CSV table of C-alpha atoms and ligand atoms in Angstrom, one decimal:
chain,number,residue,atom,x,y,z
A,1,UNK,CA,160.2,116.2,116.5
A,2,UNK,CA,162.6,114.2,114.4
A,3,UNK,CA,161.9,110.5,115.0
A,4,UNK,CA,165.1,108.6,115.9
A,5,UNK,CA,166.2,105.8,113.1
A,6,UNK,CA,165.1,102.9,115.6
A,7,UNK,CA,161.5,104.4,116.0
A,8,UNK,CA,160.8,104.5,112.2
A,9,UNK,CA,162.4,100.7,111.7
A,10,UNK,CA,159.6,99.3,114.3
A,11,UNK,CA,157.0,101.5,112.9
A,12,UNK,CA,158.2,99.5,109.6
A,13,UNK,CA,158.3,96.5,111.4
A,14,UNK,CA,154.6,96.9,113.3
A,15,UNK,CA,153.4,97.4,109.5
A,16,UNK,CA,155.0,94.5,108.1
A,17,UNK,CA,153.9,92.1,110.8
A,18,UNK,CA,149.8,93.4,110.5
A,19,UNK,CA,150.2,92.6,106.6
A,20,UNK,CA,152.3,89.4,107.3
A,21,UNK,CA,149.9,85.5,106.4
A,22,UNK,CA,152.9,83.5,107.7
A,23,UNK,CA,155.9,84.3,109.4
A,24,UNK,CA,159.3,82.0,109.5
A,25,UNK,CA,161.8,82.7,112.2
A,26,UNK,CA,165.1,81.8,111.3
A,27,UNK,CA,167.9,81.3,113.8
A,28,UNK,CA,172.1,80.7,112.6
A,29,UNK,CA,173.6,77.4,111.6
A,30,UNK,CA,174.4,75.5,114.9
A,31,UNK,CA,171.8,77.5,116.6
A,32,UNK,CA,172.7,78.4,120.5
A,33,UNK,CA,170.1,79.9,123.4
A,34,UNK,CA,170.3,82.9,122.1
A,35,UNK,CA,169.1,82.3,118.7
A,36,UNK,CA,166.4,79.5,120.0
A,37,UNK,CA,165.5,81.7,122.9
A,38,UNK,CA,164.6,85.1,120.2
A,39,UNK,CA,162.7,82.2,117.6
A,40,UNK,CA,160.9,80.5,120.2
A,41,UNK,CA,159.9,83.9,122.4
A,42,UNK,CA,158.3,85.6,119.2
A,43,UNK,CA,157.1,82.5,117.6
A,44,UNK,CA,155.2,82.0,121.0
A,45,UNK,CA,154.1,85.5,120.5
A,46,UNK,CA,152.9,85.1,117.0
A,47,UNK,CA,150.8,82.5,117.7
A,48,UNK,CA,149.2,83.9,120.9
A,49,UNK,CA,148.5,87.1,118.7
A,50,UNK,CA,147.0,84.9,116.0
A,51,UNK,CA,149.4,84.6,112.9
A,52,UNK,CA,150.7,81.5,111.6
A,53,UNK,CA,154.3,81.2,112.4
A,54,UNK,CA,157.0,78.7,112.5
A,55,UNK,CA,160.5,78.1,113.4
A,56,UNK,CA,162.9,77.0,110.6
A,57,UNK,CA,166.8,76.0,112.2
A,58,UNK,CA,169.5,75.2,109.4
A,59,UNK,CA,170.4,71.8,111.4
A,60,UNK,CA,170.2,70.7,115.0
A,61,UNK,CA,171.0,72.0,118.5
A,62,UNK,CA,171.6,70.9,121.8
A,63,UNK,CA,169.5,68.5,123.5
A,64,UNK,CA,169.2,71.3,126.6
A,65,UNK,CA,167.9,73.5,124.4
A,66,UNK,CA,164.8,71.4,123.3
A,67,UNK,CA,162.5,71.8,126.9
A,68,UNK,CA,161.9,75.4,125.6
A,69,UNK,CA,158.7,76.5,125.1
A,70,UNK,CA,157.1,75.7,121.8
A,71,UNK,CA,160.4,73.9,120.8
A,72,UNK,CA,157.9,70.5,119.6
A,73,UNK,CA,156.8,72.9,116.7
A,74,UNK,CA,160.8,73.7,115.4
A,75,UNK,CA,161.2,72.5,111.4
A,76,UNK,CA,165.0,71.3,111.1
A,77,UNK,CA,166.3,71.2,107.9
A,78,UNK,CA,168.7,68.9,108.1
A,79,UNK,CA,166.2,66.2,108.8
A,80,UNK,CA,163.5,67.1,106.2
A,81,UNK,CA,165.0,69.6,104.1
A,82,UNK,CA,161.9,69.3,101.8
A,83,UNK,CA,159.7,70.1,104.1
A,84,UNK,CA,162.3,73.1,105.3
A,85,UNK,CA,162.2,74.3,101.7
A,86,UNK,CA,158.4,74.0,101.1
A,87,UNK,CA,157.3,75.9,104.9
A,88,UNK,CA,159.6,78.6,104.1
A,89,UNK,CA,158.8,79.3,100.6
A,90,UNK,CA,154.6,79.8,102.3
A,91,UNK,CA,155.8,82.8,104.1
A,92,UNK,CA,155.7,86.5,103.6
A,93,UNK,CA,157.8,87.4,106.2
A,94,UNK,CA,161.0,86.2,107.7
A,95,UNK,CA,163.4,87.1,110.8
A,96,UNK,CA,166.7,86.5,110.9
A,97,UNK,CA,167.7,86.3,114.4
A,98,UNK,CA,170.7,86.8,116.1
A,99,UNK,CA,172.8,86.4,112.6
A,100,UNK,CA,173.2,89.3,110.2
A,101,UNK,CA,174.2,87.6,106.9
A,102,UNK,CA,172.2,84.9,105.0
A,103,UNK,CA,175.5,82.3,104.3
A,104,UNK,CA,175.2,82.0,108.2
A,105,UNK,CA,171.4,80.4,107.6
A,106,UNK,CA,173.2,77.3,106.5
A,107,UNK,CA,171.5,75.2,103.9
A,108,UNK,CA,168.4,78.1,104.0
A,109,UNK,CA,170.5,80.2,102.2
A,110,UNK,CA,169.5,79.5,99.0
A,111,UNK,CA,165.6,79.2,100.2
A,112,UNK,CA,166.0,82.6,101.5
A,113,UNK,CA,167.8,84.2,98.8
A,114,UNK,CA,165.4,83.2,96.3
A,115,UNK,CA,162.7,83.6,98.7
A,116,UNK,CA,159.5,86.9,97.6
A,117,UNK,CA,159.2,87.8,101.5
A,118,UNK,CA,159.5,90.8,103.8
A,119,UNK,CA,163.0,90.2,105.8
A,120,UNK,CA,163.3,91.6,109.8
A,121,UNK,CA,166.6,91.6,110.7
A,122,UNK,CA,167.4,91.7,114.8
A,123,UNK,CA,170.6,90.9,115.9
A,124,UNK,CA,173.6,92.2,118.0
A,125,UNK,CA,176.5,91.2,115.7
A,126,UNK,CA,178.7,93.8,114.2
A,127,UNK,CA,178.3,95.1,110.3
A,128,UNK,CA,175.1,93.6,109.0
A,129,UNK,CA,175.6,91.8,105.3
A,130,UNK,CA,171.9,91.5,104.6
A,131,UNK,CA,169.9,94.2,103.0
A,132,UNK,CA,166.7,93.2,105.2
A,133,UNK,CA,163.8,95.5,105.5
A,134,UNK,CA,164.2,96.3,108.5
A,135,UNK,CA,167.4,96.1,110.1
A,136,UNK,CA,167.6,96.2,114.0
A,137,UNK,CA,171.3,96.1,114.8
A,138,UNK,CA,172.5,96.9,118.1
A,139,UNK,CA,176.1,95.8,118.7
A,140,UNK,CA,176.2,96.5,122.4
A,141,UNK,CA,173.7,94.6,123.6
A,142,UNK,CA,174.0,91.7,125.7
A,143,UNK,CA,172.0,89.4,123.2
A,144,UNK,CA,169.5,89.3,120.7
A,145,UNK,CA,166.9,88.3,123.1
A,146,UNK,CA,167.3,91.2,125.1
A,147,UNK,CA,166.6,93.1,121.5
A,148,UNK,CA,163.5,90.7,121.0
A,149,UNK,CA,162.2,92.1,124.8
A,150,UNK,CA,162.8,95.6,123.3
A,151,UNK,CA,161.4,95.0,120.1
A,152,UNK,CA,158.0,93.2,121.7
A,153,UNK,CA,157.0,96.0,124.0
A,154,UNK,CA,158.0,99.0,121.6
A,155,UNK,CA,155.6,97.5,118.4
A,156,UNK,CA,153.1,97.0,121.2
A,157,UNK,CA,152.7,93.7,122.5
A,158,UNK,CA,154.4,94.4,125.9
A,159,UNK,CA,151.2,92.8,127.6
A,160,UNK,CA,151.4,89.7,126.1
A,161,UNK,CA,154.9,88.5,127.6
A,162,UNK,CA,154.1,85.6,129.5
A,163,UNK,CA,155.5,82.8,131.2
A,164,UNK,CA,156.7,81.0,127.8
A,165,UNK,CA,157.9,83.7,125.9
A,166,UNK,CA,160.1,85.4,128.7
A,167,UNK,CA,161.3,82.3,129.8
A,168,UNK,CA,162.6,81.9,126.1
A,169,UNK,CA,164.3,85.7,126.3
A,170,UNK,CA,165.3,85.0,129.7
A,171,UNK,CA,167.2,81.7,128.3
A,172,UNK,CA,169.0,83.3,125.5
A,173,UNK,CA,170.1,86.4,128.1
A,174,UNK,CA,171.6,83.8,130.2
A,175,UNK,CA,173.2,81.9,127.7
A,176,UNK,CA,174.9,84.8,125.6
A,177,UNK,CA,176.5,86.1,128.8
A,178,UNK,CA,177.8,83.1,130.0
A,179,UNK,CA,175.5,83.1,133.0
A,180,UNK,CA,175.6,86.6,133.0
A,181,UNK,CA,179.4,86.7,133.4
A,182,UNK,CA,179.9,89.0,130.2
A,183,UNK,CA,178.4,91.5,128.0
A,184,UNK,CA,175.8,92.2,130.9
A,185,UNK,CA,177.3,94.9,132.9
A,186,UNK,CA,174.1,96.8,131.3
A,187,UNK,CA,171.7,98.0,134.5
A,188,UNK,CA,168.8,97.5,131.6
A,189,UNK,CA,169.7,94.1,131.1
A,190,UNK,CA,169.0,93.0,135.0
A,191,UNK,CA,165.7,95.7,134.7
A,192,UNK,CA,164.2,93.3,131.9
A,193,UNK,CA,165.2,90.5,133.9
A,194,UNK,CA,163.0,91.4,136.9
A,195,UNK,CA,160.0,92.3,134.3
A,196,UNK,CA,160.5,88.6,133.1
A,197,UNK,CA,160.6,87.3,136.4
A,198,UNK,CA,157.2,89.3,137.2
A,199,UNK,CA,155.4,87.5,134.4
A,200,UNK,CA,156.2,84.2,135.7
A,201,UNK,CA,159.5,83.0,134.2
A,202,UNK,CA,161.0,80.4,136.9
A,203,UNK,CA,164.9,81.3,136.7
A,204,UNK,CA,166.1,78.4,138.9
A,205,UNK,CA,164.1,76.0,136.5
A,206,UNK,CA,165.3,77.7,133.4
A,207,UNK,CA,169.0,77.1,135.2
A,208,UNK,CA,168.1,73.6,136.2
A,209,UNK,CA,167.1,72.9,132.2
A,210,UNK,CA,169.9,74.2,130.5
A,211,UNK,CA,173.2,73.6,132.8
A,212,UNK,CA,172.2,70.1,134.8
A,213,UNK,CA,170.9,68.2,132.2
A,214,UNK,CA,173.9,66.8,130.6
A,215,UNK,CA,175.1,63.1,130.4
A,216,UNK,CA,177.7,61.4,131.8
A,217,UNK,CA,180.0,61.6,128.5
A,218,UNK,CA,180.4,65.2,128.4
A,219,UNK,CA,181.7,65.2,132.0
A,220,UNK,CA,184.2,63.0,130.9
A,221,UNK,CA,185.3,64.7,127.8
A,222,UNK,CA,185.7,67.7,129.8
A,223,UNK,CA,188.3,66.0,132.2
A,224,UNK,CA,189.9,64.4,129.2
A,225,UNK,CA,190.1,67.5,127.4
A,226,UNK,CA,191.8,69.6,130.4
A,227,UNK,CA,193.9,66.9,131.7
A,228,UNK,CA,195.3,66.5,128.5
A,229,UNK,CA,194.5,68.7,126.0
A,230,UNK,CA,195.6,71.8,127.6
A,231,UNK,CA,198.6,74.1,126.8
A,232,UNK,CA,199.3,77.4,128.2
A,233,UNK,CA,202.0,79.6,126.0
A,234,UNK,CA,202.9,83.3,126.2
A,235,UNK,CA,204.0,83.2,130.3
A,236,UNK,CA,199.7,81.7,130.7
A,237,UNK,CA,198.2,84.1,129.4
A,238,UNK,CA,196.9,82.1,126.6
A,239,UNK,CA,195.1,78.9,127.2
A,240,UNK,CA,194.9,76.4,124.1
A,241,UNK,CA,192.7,73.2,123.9
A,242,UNK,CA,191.6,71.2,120.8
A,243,UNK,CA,189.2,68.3,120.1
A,244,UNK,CA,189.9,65.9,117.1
A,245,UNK,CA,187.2,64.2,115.5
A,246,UNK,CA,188.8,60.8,116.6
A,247,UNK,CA,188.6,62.2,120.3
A,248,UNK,CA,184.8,63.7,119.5
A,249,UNK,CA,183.9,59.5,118.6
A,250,UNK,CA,185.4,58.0,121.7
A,251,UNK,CA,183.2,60.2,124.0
A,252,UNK,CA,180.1,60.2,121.8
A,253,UNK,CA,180.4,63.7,121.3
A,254,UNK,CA,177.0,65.2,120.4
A,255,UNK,CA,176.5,68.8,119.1
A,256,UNK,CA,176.9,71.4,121.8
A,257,UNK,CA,178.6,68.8,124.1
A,258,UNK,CA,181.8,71.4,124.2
A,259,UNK,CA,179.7,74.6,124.9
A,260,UNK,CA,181.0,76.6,127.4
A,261,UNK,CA,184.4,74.7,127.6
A,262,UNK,CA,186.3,77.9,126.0
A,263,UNK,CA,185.3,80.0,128.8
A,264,UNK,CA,186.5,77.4,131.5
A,265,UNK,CA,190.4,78.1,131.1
A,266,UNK,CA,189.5,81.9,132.1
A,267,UNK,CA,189.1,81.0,135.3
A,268,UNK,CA,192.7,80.7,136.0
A,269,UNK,CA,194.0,84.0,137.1
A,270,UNK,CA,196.8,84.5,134.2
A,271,UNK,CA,194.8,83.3,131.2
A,272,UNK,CA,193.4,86.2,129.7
A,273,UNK,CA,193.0,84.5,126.2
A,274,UNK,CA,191.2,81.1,125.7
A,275,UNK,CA,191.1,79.6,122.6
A,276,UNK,CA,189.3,75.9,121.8
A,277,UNK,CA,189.7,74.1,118.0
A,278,UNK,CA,187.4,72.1,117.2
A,279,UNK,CA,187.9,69.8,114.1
A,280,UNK,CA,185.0,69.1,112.1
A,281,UNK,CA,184.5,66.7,108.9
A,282,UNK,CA,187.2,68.6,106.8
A,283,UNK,CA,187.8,71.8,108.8
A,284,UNK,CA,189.0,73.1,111.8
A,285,UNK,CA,186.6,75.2,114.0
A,286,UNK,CA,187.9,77.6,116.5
A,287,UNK,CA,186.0,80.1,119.5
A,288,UNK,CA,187.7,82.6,121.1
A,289,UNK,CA,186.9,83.7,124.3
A,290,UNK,CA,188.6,87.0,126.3
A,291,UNK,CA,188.7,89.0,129.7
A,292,UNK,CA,187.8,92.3,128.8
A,293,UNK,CA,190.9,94.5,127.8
A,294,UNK,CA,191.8,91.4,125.7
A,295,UNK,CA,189.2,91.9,122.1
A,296,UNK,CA,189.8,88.3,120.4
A,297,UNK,CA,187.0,90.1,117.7
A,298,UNK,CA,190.4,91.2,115.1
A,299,UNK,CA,192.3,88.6,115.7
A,300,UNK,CA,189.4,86.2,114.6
A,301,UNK,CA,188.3,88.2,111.4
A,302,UNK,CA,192.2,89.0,110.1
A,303,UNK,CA,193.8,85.3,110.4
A,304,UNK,CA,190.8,82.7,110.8
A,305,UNK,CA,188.2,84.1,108.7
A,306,UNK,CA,185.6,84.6,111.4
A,307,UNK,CA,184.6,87.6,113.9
A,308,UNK,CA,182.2,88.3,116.5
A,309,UNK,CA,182.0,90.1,119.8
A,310,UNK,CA,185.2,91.7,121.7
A,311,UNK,CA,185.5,88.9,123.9
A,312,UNK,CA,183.6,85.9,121.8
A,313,UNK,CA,184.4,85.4,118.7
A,314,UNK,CA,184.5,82.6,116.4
A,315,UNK,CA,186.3,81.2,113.2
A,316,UNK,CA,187.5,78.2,110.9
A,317,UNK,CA,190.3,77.0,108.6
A,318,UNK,CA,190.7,74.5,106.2
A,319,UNK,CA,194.4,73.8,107.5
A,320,UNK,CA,194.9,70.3,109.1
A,321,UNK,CA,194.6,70.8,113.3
A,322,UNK,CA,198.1,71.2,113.9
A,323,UNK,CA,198.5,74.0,111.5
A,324,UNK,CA,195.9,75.7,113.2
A,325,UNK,CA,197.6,75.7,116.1
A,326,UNK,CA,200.4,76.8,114.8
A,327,UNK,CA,199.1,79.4,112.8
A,328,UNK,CA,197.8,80.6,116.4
A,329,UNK,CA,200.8,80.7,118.6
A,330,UNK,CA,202.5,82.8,115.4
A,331,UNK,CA,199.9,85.6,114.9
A,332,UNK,CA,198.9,85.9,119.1
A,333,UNK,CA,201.8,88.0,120.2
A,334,UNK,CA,200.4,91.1,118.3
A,335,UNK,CA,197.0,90.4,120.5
A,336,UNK,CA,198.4,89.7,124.0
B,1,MN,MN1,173.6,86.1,120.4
C-alpha cells in the first residue's frame, strides 16, 4: 500500500527525534497560547521521555500565559539574547511551531538560519516559506496544538499525555478558537478534547488561568477603547478601533493586554468585519478578525503586508496611524 505523504513525514520525524542530543522548540515573535501551548506540551514530553529540550521565545508574552506547565524553564531572548544564541546553537533539532517562515522567529532568525540542526516544521498557517525537514502543514486545522496531539500519538508517545502536556494542547485549542468560537466546528477537535480531559487536564482551571487573571488596567483600556475609539463605516458592517502608543502609556499597556479586543466588536449583529490598529514604536500593527463568509486572509496579504487564516488575519504598515486608517476604509469595499 502506498503510504500517504503525512505517514512518511512522522516516520522522518520519529527518526529525527531518536537521533536528536538536544531539542529547541521555537514559538513566533509575540508568541500567543497556541504557540506556548505546542512548545510547552512537547517540551514537557521531551523531558518525560528523557531528551534534553528547551523552549527558546523571540521576546515576551502575556503574563496569563506563564502558569503553564514547565513555562519556569522558557529562554527569552529578549532578556538574555546571549544565552538565546548560545542554547540554541547546542541543539541538533529544532521545531518551529505554529509559524512557517524563519523572519517570524524574530531576533532567532539569524541563530536559526545559520544554525547545523534538523528543522520540524508543525504549523496550521497557509504556504510554508521554510524548507524544514519535515514539514507538517495542515491549514484546516483549528491550531497547532491540535496538530501537536496528532503528531504525539501517531510517532508513538500517545501514553504519555498527561496532566501537563494536555493541559498545554488544551490551552492553545482554546485560545486559537477564541474559546472555541472559530475554526472548531471540527467533531475531531471536541474528540481530542475529551481524551485531554481523560488524562487529567482541569478545563475550568485552564479557563480560570488564562481569561480571569487580568488587572484592573486592561479592563479600563477596554472601556476606553470602545467608548471612544470605535467607528463603524460601510452601513456597520465594519467595526474600526485603534490604540496609539500615547494611549498604550496612560493605561500601562503590557504585551497581550489587547488580545481578544478585535473579536469583541463581532458581537454586534451588523459588524461582520473587525479590524484593531495597533501602533507600535515606528509602525502600525493591525488584526483582522471575520464572521465566516467574510475571509479578511486577501485583504490582509494584498494591502497590509500580512496574511493568516480566513477569519484572523494579521498585518503592519509603516504609514503614520491615520493613514492606516485610511488606507483601510479605501481598499474594504472590494471585501465587504
Ligand atoms: Mn495558531
Amino acid at each position: 500500500m502506498k503510504k500517504n505523504l503525512y505517514y512518511i513525514e512522522i516516520e522522518k520525524s520519529r527518526e529525527i527525534i531518536a537521533n536528536a542530543n538536544k531539542i529547541a522548540l521555537i514559538p513566533h515573535f509575540g508568541p500567543d497560547g497556541d504557540a506556548m501551548g505546542a512548545c510547552l506540551a512537547l517540551n514537557n514530553l521531551f523531558e518525560k521521555i528523557g531528551k534534553q529540550s528547551v523552549v527558546v521565545t523571540p521576546n515576551d508574552y502575556p503574563d496569563n500565559l506563564k502558569w503553564l506547565p514547565g513555562n519556569g524553564r522558557v529562554v527569552i531572548s529578549t532578556d538574555d539574547k546571549q544565552k538565546a544564541a548560545d542554547v540554541i546553537n547546542t541543539c541538533d533539532l529544532v521545531f518551529i511551531l505554529d509559524h512557517n517562515a524563519l523572519r517570524r522567529s524574530g531576533d532567532l532568525e539569524d541563530v536559526l538560519q545559520e544554525l547545523d540542526a534538523k528543522f520540524i516544521l508543525i504549523d496550521h498557517h497557509l504556504n510554508p516559506e521554510l524548507d524544514a525537514d519535515v514539514t507538517i502543514s495542515r491549514p484546516f486545522k483549528s491550531s497547532t496544538c491540535e496538530m501537536v496531539y496528532d503528531f504525539i500519538n501517531d510517532i508513538g508517545y500517545g501514553d504519555k499525555i498527561d496532566k501537563d502536556i494536555a493541559t498545554c494542547i488544551y490551552s492553545g485549542i482554546v485560545t486559537d478558537t477564541g474559546n472555541l468560537c472559530h475554526n472548531s466546528s471540527n467533531a475531531a477537535t471536541y474528540h481530542i478534547i475529551a481524551e485531554l480531559m481523560d488524562r487529567g487536564m482541569d478545563k475550568e482551571l485552564v479557563h480560570e488561568e488564562l481569561y480571569n487573571n487580568f488587572n484592573l488596567s486592561r479592563i479600563e483600556l477596554m472601556g476606553y477603547i470602545f467608548n471612544n475609539k470605535m467607528e463603524l463605516i460601510e452601513d456597520g458592517k465594519v467595526a474600526i478601533i485603534s490604540l496609539t502608543n500615547e494611549e498604550k502609556k496612560k493605561y500601562n499597556y503590557n504585551d497581550g493586554d489587547i488580545e481578544g479586543f478585535a473579536n469583541i466588536p463581532l458581537s454586534i449583529s451588523t459588524v461582520k468585519i473587525c479590524v484593531l490598529f495597533t501602533e507600535k514604536d515606528n509602525l502600525v500593527k493591525m488584526s483582522f478578525r471575520s464572521k465566516k463568509g467574510y475571509p479578511v486572509n486577501f485583504l490582509a496579504a494584498e494591502h497590509f503586508n500580512g496574511g493568516g487564516h480566513e477569519n484572523a488575519s494579521g498585518g503592519r504598515t509603516y504609514k503614520k496611524l491615520s493613514g492606516a486608517i485610511k488606507h483601510l476604509k479605501d481598499k474594504i469595499t472590494n471585501y465587504i
